[in-house]
Short mmCIF file of C-alpha atoms in Angstrom, two decimals:
data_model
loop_
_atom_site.label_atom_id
_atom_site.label_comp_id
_atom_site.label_asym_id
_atom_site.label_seq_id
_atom_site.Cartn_x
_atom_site.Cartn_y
_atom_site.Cartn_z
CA UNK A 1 20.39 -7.42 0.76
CA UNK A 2 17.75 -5.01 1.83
CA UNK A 3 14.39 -5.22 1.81
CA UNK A 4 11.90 -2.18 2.08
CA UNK A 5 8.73 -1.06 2.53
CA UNK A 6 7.14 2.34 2.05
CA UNK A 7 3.61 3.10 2.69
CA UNK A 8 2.67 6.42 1.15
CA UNK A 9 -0.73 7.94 2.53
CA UNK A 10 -2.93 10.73 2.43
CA UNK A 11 -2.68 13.21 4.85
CA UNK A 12 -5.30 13.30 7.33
CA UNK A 13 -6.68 16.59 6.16
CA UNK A 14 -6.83 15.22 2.27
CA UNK A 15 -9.63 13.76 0.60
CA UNK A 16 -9.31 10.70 -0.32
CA UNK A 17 -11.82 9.60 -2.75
CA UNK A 18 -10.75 6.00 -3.75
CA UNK A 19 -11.15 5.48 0.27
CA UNK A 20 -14.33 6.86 0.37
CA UNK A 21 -15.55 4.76 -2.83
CA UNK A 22 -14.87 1.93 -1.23
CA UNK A 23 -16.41 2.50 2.35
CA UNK A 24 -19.72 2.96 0.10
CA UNK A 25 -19.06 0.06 -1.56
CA UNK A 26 -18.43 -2.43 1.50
CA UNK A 27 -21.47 -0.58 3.54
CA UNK A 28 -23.97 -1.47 -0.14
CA UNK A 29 -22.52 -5.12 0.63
CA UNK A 30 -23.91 -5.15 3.97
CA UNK A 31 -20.30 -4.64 5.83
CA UNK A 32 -22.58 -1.51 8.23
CA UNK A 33 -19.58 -2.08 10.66
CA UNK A 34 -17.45 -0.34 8.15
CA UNK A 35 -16.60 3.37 9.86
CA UNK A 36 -13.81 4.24 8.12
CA UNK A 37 -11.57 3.86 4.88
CA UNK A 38 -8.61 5.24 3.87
CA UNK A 39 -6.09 3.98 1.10
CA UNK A 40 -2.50 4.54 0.20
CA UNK A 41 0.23 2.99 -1.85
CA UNK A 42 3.08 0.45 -1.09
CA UNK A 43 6.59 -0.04 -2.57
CA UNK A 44 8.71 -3.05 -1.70
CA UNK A 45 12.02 -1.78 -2.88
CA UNK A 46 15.28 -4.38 -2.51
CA UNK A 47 18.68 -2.92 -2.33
CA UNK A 48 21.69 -4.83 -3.25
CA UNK A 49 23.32 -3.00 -0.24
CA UNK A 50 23.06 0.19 1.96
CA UNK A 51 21.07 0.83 4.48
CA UNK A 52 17.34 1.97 5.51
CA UNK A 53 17.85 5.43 5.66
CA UNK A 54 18.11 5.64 2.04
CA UNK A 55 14.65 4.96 2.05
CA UNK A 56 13.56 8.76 3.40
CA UNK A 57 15.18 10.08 0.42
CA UNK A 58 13.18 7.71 -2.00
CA UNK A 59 10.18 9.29 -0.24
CA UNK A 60 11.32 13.07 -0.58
CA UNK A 61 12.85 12.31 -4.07
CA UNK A 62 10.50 10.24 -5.85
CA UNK A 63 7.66 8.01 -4.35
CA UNK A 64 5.64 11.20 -2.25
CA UNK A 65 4.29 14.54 -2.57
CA UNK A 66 5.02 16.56 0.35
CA UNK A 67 2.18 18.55 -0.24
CA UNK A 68 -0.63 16.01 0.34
CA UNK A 69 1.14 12.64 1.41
CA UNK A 70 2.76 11.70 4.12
CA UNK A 71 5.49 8.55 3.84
CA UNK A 72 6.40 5.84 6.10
CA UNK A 73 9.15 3.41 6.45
CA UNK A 74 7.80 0.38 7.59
CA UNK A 75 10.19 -2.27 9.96
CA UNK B 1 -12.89 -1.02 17.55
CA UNK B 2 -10.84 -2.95 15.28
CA UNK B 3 -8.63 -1.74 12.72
CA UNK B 4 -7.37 -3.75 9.42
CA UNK B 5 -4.61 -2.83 7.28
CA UNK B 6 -4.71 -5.28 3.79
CA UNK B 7 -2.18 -4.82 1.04
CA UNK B 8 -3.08 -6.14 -2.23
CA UNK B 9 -0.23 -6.55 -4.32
CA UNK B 10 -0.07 -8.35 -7.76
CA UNK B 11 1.45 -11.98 -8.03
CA UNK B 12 4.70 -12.40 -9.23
CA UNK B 13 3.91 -13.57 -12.56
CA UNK B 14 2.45 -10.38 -13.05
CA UNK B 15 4.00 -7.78 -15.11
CA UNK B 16 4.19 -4.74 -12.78
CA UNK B 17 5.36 -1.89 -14.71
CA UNK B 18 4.57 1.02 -12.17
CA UNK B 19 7.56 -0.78 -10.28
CA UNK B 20 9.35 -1.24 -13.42
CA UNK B 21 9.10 2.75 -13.88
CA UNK B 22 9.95 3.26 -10.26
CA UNK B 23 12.66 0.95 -10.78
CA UNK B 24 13.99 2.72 -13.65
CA UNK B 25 13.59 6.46 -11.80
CA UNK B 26 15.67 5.29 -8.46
CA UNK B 27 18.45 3.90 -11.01
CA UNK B 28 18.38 7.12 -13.08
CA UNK B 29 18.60 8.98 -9.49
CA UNK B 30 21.39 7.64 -9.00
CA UNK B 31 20.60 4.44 -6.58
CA UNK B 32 22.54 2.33 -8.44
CA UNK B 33 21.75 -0.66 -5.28
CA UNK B 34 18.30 -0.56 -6.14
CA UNK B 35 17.49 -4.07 -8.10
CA UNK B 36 13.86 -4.97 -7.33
CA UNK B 37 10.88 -2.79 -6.81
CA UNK B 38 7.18 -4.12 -6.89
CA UNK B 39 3.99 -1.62 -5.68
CA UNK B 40 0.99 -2.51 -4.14
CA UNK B 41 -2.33 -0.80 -2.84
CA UNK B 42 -2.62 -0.55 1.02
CA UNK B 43 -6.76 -0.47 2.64
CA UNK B 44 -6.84 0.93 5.80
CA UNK B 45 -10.13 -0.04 7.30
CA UNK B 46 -11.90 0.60 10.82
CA UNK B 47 -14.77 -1.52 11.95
CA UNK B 48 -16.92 -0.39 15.25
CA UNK B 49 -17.17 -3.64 16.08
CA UNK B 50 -16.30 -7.66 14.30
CA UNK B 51 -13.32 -9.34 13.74
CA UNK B 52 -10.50 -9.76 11.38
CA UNK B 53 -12.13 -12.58 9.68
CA UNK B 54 -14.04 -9.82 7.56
CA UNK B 55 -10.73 -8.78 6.19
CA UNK B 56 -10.32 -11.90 4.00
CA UNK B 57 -13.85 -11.62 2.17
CA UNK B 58 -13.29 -7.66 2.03
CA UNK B 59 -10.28 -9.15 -0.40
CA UNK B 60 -12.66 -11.75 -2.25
CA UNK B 61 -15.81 -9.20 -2.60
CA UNK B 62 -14.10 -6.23 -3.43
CA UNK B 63 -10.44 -5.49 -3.26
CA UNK B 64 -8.31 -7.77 -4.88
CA UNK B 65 -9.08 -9.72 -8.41
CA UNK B 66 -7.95 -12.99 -7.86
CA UNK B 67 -6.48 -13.68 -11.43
CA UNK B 68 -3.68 -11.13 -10.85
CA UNK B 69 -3.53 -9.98 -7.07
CA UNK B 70 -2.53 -11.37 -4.32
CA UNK B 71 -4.24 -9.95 -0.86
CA UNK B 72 -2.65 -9.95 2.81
CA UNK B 73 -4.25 -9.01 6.14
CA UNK B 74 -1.66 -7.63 8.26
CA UNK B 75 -1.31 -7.91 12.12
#
């Protein structure tokens, strides 16, 4: 058994809104060391069998859009 | 500096049907070995200055709803 996980992000040079939201929101909660925020999704994917490098093709395939995210396999 | 990275996922009990779709995409791709997926969001925060001790009430005041989610401050 296999177990992955995929973090799919924003590229650097993309807004990301959601991220921004919620450094307003912590900063309003008093949190003024907040500098930065940025957000992204996670997939923990288990495989039966195979291997890791599978999960590069669920990235390209499926899970990201080449366009604005950029995907990594996590160890 | 210091930065965080906190995935919030939901608990187990908890129906999560953008996993189930996920799920049900891979198989239709053709990954066949694919039995489990659940998704999550990921928080990348930077902080000028504090510790990680922050990370665990940025969970409690803001990130995670504790009836369904389930919150993790990675190393």
């Amino acid at each position: 058994m296999v177990e992955l996980r995929i973090t799919v992000t924003f590229k650097k040079t993309v807004e990301d809104s959601e991220g921004s939201s919620v450094l307003k929101a912590l900063r309003l909660l008093g949190y003024e060391n907040v500098t930065d925020v940025r957000t992204g999704k996670v997939y923990f994917i288990t495989l039966s069998k195979g291997n890791r490098k599978t999960a590069k093709e669920f990235c390209e395939k499926l899970l990201a859009n080449p366009v604005i995210n950029e995907c990594a396999v996590d160890e």
